[in-house]
């Protein structure tokens, strides 16, 4: 089966989405944040989230765990391969 064609965009910067107003209950913030997220996900596919309230320390610990996981041998990662509930590891080019 031939893979889908990808579309390249001219975006040269990673979008930044500020969810602080939404978390603080600002009027219309839920709708505005959702609209922005929808657009960015459909048009670009990735973004930076700011003012989310997650500490830099916790983010650093999560990144360390990601690195540890990706440094595992493929056999260990395949023990966690996606199941019929679509949760788990997806090997590259699978």
CSV table of N, CA and C in Angstrom, one decimal:
chain,number,residue,atom,x,y,z
A,1,UNK,N,0.8,-1.2,0.0
A,1,UNK,CA,0.0,0.0,0.0
A,1,UNK,C,0.9,1.2,0.0
A,2,UNK,N,0.6,2.2,-0.9
A,2,UNK,CA,1.4,3.4,-1.0
A,2,UNK,C,1.0,4.4,0.1
A,3,UNK,N,2.0,5.0,0.8
A,3,UNK,CA,1.7,5.9,1.9
A,3,UNK,C,1.1,7.2,1.3
A,4,UNK,N,0.3,7.8,2.1
A,4,UNK,CA,-0.3,9.1,1.7
A,4,UNK,C,0.8,10.1,1.4
A,5,UNK,N,0.5,11.0,0.5
A,5,UNK,CA,1.4,12.1,0.2
A,5,UNK,C,1.3,13.1,1.3
A,6,UNK,N,2.5,13.6,1.6
A,6,UNK,CA,2.5,14.7,2.7
A,6,UNK,C,2.5,16.0,2.0
A,7,UNK,N,2.0,17.0,2.7
A,7,UNK,CA,2.0,18.4,2.2
A,7,UNK,C,3.0,19.2,3.0
A,8,UNK,N,3.8,19.9,2.3
A,8,UNK,CA,4.8,20.8,3.0
A,8,UNK,C,4.2,22.2,3.1
A,9,UNK,N,4.5,22.8,4.2
A,9,UNK,CA,4.0,24.2,4.4
A,9,UNK,C,5.2,25.1,4.4
A,10,UNK,N,4.8,26.4,4.4
A,10,UNK,CA,5.9,27.4,4.4
A,10,UNK,C,6.1,28.0,5.8
A,11,UNK,N,5.6,27.3,6.8
A,11,UNK,CA,5.7,27.8,8.2
A,11,UNK,C,7.2,27.6,8.7
A,12,UNK,N,7.8,28.7,9.1
A,12,UNK,CA,9.2,28.7,9.5
A,12,UNK,C,9.3,28.7,11.0
A,13,UNK,N,8.2,28.9,11.8
A,13,UNK,CA,8.3,29.0,13.2
A,13,UNK,C,7.3,28.0,13.8
A,14,UNK,N,7.6,27.5,15.0
A,14,UNK,CA,6.6,26.7,15.7
A,14,UNK,C,5.6,27.5,16.4
A,15,UNK,N,4.3,27.3,16.2
A,15,UNK,CA,3.3,28.2,16.8
A,15,UNK,C,3.3,28.0,18.4
A,16,UNK,N,3.0,29.1,19.0
A,16,UNK,CA,2.9,29.1,20.5
A,16,UNK,C,1.5,29.3,20.9
A,17,UNK,N,0.9,28.4,21.7
A,17,UNK,CA,-0.4,28.5,22.2
A,17,UNK,C,-0.4,28.7,23.7
A,18,UNK,N,-1.0,29.8,24.1
A,18,UNK,CA,-1.0,30.2,25.5
A,18,UNK,C,-2.4,29.7,26.1
A,19,UNK,N,-2.3,28.8,27.0
A,19,UNK,CA,-3.6,28.3,27.6
A,19,UNK,C,-3.9,28.9,28.9
A,20,UNK,N,-3.0,29.8,29.3
A,20,UNK,CA,-3.2,30.5,30.6
A,20,UNK,C,-4.6,31.1,30.7
A,21,UNK,N,-5.1,31.9,29.7
A,21,UNK,CA,-6.4,32.5,29.8
A,21,UNK,C,-7.5,31.4,30.0
A,22,UNK,N,-7.4,30.3,29.3
A,22,UNK,CA,-8.4,29.2,29.4
A,22,UNK,C,-8.3,28.7,30.9
A,23,UNK,N,-7.1,28.4,31.4
A,23,UNK,CA,-7.0,27.9,32.7
A,23,UNK,C,-7.5,28.8,33.8
A,24,UNK,N,-7.4,30.1,33.5
A,24,UNK,CA,-7.8,31.1,34.5
A,24,UNK,C,-9.3,31.5,34.3
A,25,UNK,N,-10.0,30.9,33.4
A,25,UNK,CA,-11.4,31.1,33.2
A,25,UNK,C,-11.8,32.4,32.5
A,26,UNK,N,-10.9,32.9,31.7
A,26,UNK,CA,-11.2,34.2,31.0
A,26,UNK,C,-12.4,34.0,30.0
A,27,UNK,N,-13.2,35.0,29.8
A,27,UNK,CA,-14.4,34.9,28.9
A,27,UNK,C,-13.9,34.5,27.5
A,28,UNK,N,-14.6,33.6,26.9
A,28,UNK,CA,-14.4,33.1,25.6
A,28,UNK,C,-13.0,32.4,25.4
A,29,UNK,N,-12.3,32.2,26.4
A,29,UNK,CA,-11.0,31.6,26.3
A,29,UNK,C,-11.1,30.2,25.8
A,30,UNK,N,-12.1,29.4,26.3
A,30,UNK,CA,-12.2,28.0,25.9
A,30,UNK,C,-12.4,27.9,24.4
A,31,UNK,N,-13.3,28.8,23.8
A,31,UNK,CA,-13.6,28.7,22.4
A,31,UNK,C,-12.4,29.2,21.6
A,32,UNK,N,-11.7,30.3,22.0
A,32,UNK,CA,-10.6,30.8,21.3
A,32,UNK,C,-9.4,29.8,21.3
A,33,UNK,N,-9.2,29.2,22.5
A,33,UNK,CA,-8.1,28.2,22.6
A,33,UNK,C,-8.4,27.0,21.7
A,34,UNK,N,-9.6,26.5,21.7
A,34,UNK,CA,-10.0,25.4,20.9
A,34,UNK,C,-9.8,25.7,19.4
A,35,UNK,N,-10.3,26.9,19.0
A,35,UNK,CA,-10.1,27.3,17.6
A,35,UNK,C,-8.7,27.3,17.2
A,36,UNK,N,-7.8,27.9,18.0
A,36,UNK,CA,-6.4,28.0,17.7
A,36,UNK,C,-5.8,26.6,17.7
A,37,UNK,N,-6.1,25.8,18.6
A,37,UNK,CA,-5.6,24.4,18.6
A,37,UNK,C,-6.0,23.6,17.4
A,38,UNK,N,-7.2,23.7,17.1
A,38,UNK,CA,-7.8,23.0,15.9
A,38,UNK,C,-7.0,23.5,14.6
A,39,UNK,N,-6.9,24.8,14.4
A,39,UNK,CA,-6.2,25.3,13.3
A,39,UNK,C,-4.7,24.8,13.2
A,40,UNK,N,-4.0,24.9,14.3
A,40,UNK,CA,-2.6,24.5,14.4
A,40,UNK,C,-2.5,23.1,14.1
A,41,UNK,N,-3.3,22.2,14.7
A,41,UNK,CA,-3.2,20.8,14.5
A,41,UNK,C,-3.5,20.4,13.1
A,42,UNK,N,-4.5,21.1,12.4
A,42,UNK,CA,-4.8,20.7,11.1
A,42,UNK,C,-3.8,21.3,10.1
A,43,UNK,N,-3.3,22.4,10.3
A,43,UNK,CA,-2.4,23.1,9.3
A,43,UNK,C,-0.9,22.8,9.6
A,44,UNK,N,-0.5,22.6,10.8
A,44,UNK,CA,0.9,22.5,11.1
A,44,UNK,C,1.3,21.2,11.7
A,45,UNK,N,0.5,20.8,12.8
A,45,UNK,CA,0.7,19.5,13.4
A,45,UNK,C,1.4,19.5,14.7
A,46,UNK,N,2.1,20.6,15.1
A,46,UNK,CA,2.8,20.6,16.4
A,46,UNK,C,2.8,22.1,16.8
A,47,UNK,N,3.1,22.2,18.1
A,47,UNK,CA,3.1,23.6,18.7
A,47,UNK,C,3.7,23.6,20.1
A,48,UNK,N,4.1,24.7,20.6
A,48,UNK,CA,4.5,24.9,22.0
A,48,UNK,C,3.3,25.3,22.8
A,49,UNK,N,3.1,24.7,23.9
A,49,UNK,CA,2.0,25.2,24.9
A,49,UNK,C,2.7,25.9,26.0
A,50,UNK,N,2.2,27.1,26.3
A,50,UNK,CA,2.8,27.9,27.4
A,50,UNK,C,1.7,28.2,28.4
A,51,UNK,N,2.2,28.6,29.6
A,51,UNK,CA,1.3,28.9,30.7
A,51,UNK,C,0.3,27.8,31.1
A,52,UNK,N,0.9,26.5,31.0
A,52,UNK,CA,0.1,25.3,31.3
A,52,UNK,C,0.1,24.9,32.8
A,53,UNK,N,1.1,25.5,33.5
A,53,UNK,CA,1.1,25.2,35.0
A,53,UNK,C,2.0,24.0,35.3
A,54,UNK,N,2.6,23.4,34.4
A,54,UNK,CA,3.5,22.2,34.6
A,54,UNK,C,4.9,22.7,34.9
A,55,UNK,N,5.4,22.3,36.0
A,55,UNK,CA,6.8,22.8,36.4
A,55,UNK,C,7.9,22.4,35.4
A,56,UNK,N,8.9,23.2,35.3
A,56,UNK,CA,10.0,22.9,34.5
A,56,UNK,C,10.7,21.6,35.0
A,57,UNK,N,10.7,21.4,36.3
A,57,UNK,CA,11.3,20.2,36.9
A,57,UNK,C,10.6,18.9,36.4
A,58,UNK,N,9.2,19.0,36.4
A,58,UNK,CA,8.5,17.8,36.0
A,58,UNK,C,8.6,17.5,34.5
A,59,UNK,N,8.7,18.6,33.7
A,59,UNK,CA,8.9,18.4,32.3
A,59,UNK,C,10.3,17.8,32.0
A,60,UNK,N,11.3,18.2,32.7
A,60,UNK,CA,12.6,17.7,32.6
A,60,UNK,C,12.7,16.2,33.0
A,61,UNK,N,12.0,15.8,34.0
A,61,UNK,CA,11.9,14.4,34.4
A,61,UNK,C,11.2,13.6,33.4
A,62,UNK,N,10.1,14.1,32.8
A,62,UNK,CA,9.4,13.4,31.7
A,62,UNK,C,10.3,13.2,30.5
A,63,UNK,N,11.1,14.3,30.1
A,63,UNK,CA,12.0,14.2,29.0
A,63,UNK,C,13.1,13.1,29.3
A,64,UNK,N,13.6,13.0,30.5
A,64,UNK,CA,14.5,12.0,30.8
A,64,UNK,C,14.0,10.6,30.7
A,65,UNK,N,12.7,10.4,31.0
A,65,UNK,CA,12.1,9.1,30.9
A,65,UNK,C,11.9,8.8,29.4
A,66,UNK,N,11.5,9.8,28.6
A,66,UNK,CA,11.4,9.5,27.1
A,66,UNK,C,12.7,9.1,26.6
A,67,UNK,N,13.8,9.8,27.0
A,67,UNK,CA,15.1,9.4,26.5
A,67,UNK,C,15.5,8.0,26.9
A,68,UNK,N,15.2,7.6,28.1
A,68,UNK,CA,15.5,6.3,28.6
A,68,UNK,C,14.7,5.2,27.8
A,69,UNK,N,13.5,5.5,27.5
A,69,UNK,CA,12.7,4.6,26.7
A,69,UNK,C,13.2,4.4,25.3
A,70,UNK,N,13.5,5.5,24.7
A,70,UNK,CA,14.0,5.4,23.3
A,70,UNK,C,15.4,4.8,23.2
A,71,UNK,N,16.1,4.8,24.3
A,71,UNK,CA,17.4,4.1,24.3
A,71,UNK,C,17.3,2.6,24.6
A,72,UNK,N,16.2,2.1,24.9
A,72,UNK,CA,16.0,0.7,25.1
A,72,UNK,C,16.2,-0.1,23.8
A,73,UNK,N,16.6,-1.3,23.9
A,73,UNK,CA,16.7,-2.2,22.7
A,73,UNK,C,15.3,-2.4,22.1
A,74,UNK,N,15.2,-2.5,20.8
A,74,UNK,CA,13.9,-2.7,20.2
A,74,UNK,C,13.1,-3.8,20.8
A,75,UNK,N,13.7,-4.9,21.2
A,75,UNK,CA,13.0,-6.0,21.8
A,75,UNK,C,12.2,-5.6,23.0
A,76,UNK,N,12.8,-4.7,23.8
A,76,UNK,CA,12.1,-4.2,25.0
A,76,UNK,C,10.9,-3.3,24.7
A,77,UNK,N,11.2,-2.5,23.7
A,77,UNK,CA,10.1,-1.5,23.2
A,77,UNK,C,8.9,-2.3,22.6
A,78,UNK,N,9.3,-3.4,21.9
A,78,UNK,CA,8.2,-4.2,21.3
A,78,UNK,C,7.3,-4.9,22.3
A,79,UNK,N,7.8,-5.1,23.5
A,79,UNK,CA,7.0,-5.6,24.6
A,79,UNK,C,5.8,-4.7,24.9
A,80,UNK,N,5.9,-3.4,24.5
A,80,UNK,CA,4.9,-2.4,24.8
A,80,UNK,C,4.2,-2.0,23.5
A,81,UNK,N,4.3,-2.8,22.4
A,81,UNK,CA,3.7,-2.4,21.1
A,81,UNK,C,2.2,-2.2,21.2
A,82,UNK,N,1.7,-1.3,20.4
A,82,UNK,CA,0.3,-1.0,20.4
A,82,UNK,C,-0.6,-2.2,20.3
A,83,UNK,N,-1.6,-2.2,21.1
A,83,UNK,CA,-2.6,-3.3,21.1
A,83,UNK,C,-3.9,-2.9,20.4
A,84,UNK,N,-4.9,-3.7,20.5
A,84,UNK,CA,-6.2,-3.4,19.8
A,84,UNK,C,-6.9,-2.2,20.4
A,85,UNK,N,-6.4,-1.7,21.6
A,85,UNK,CA,-7.0,-0.5,22.1
A,85,UNK,C,-6.2,0.7,21.8
A,86,UNK,N,-5.2,0.5,20.9
A,86,UNK,CA,-4.3,1.6,20.4
A,86,UNK,C,-3.6,2.3,21.5
A,87,UNK,N,-3.1,1.5,22.5
A,87,UNK,CA,-2.2,2.1,23.5
A,87,UNK,C,-0.9,1.4,23.4
A,88,UNK,N,0.2,2.1,23.5
A,88,UNK,CA,1.5,1.4,23.5
A,88,UNK,C,2.5,2.1,22.5
A,89,UNK,N,3.5,1.3,22.3
A,89,UNK,CA,4.6,1.8,21.4
A,89,UNK,C,4.3,1.5,20.0
A,90,UNK,N,4.6,2.4,19.1
A,90,UNK,CA,4.5,2.2,17.7
A,90,UNK,C,5.9,2.3,17.0
A,91,UNK,N,6.4,1.2,16.6
A,91,UNK,CA,7.7,1.2,16.0
A,91,UNK,C,7.7,2.1,14.7
A,92,UNK,N,8.9,2.7,14.4
A,92,UNK,CA,9.1,3.5,13.3
A,92,UNK,C,8.8,2.7,12.0
A,93,UNK,N,8.1,3.4,11.1
A,93,UNK,CA,7.7,2.8,9.8
A,93,UNK,C,6.9,1.6,9.9
A,94,UNK,N,6.0,1.5,10.9
A,94,UNK,CA,5.1,0.3,11.1
A,94,UNK,C,3.7,0.6,10.6
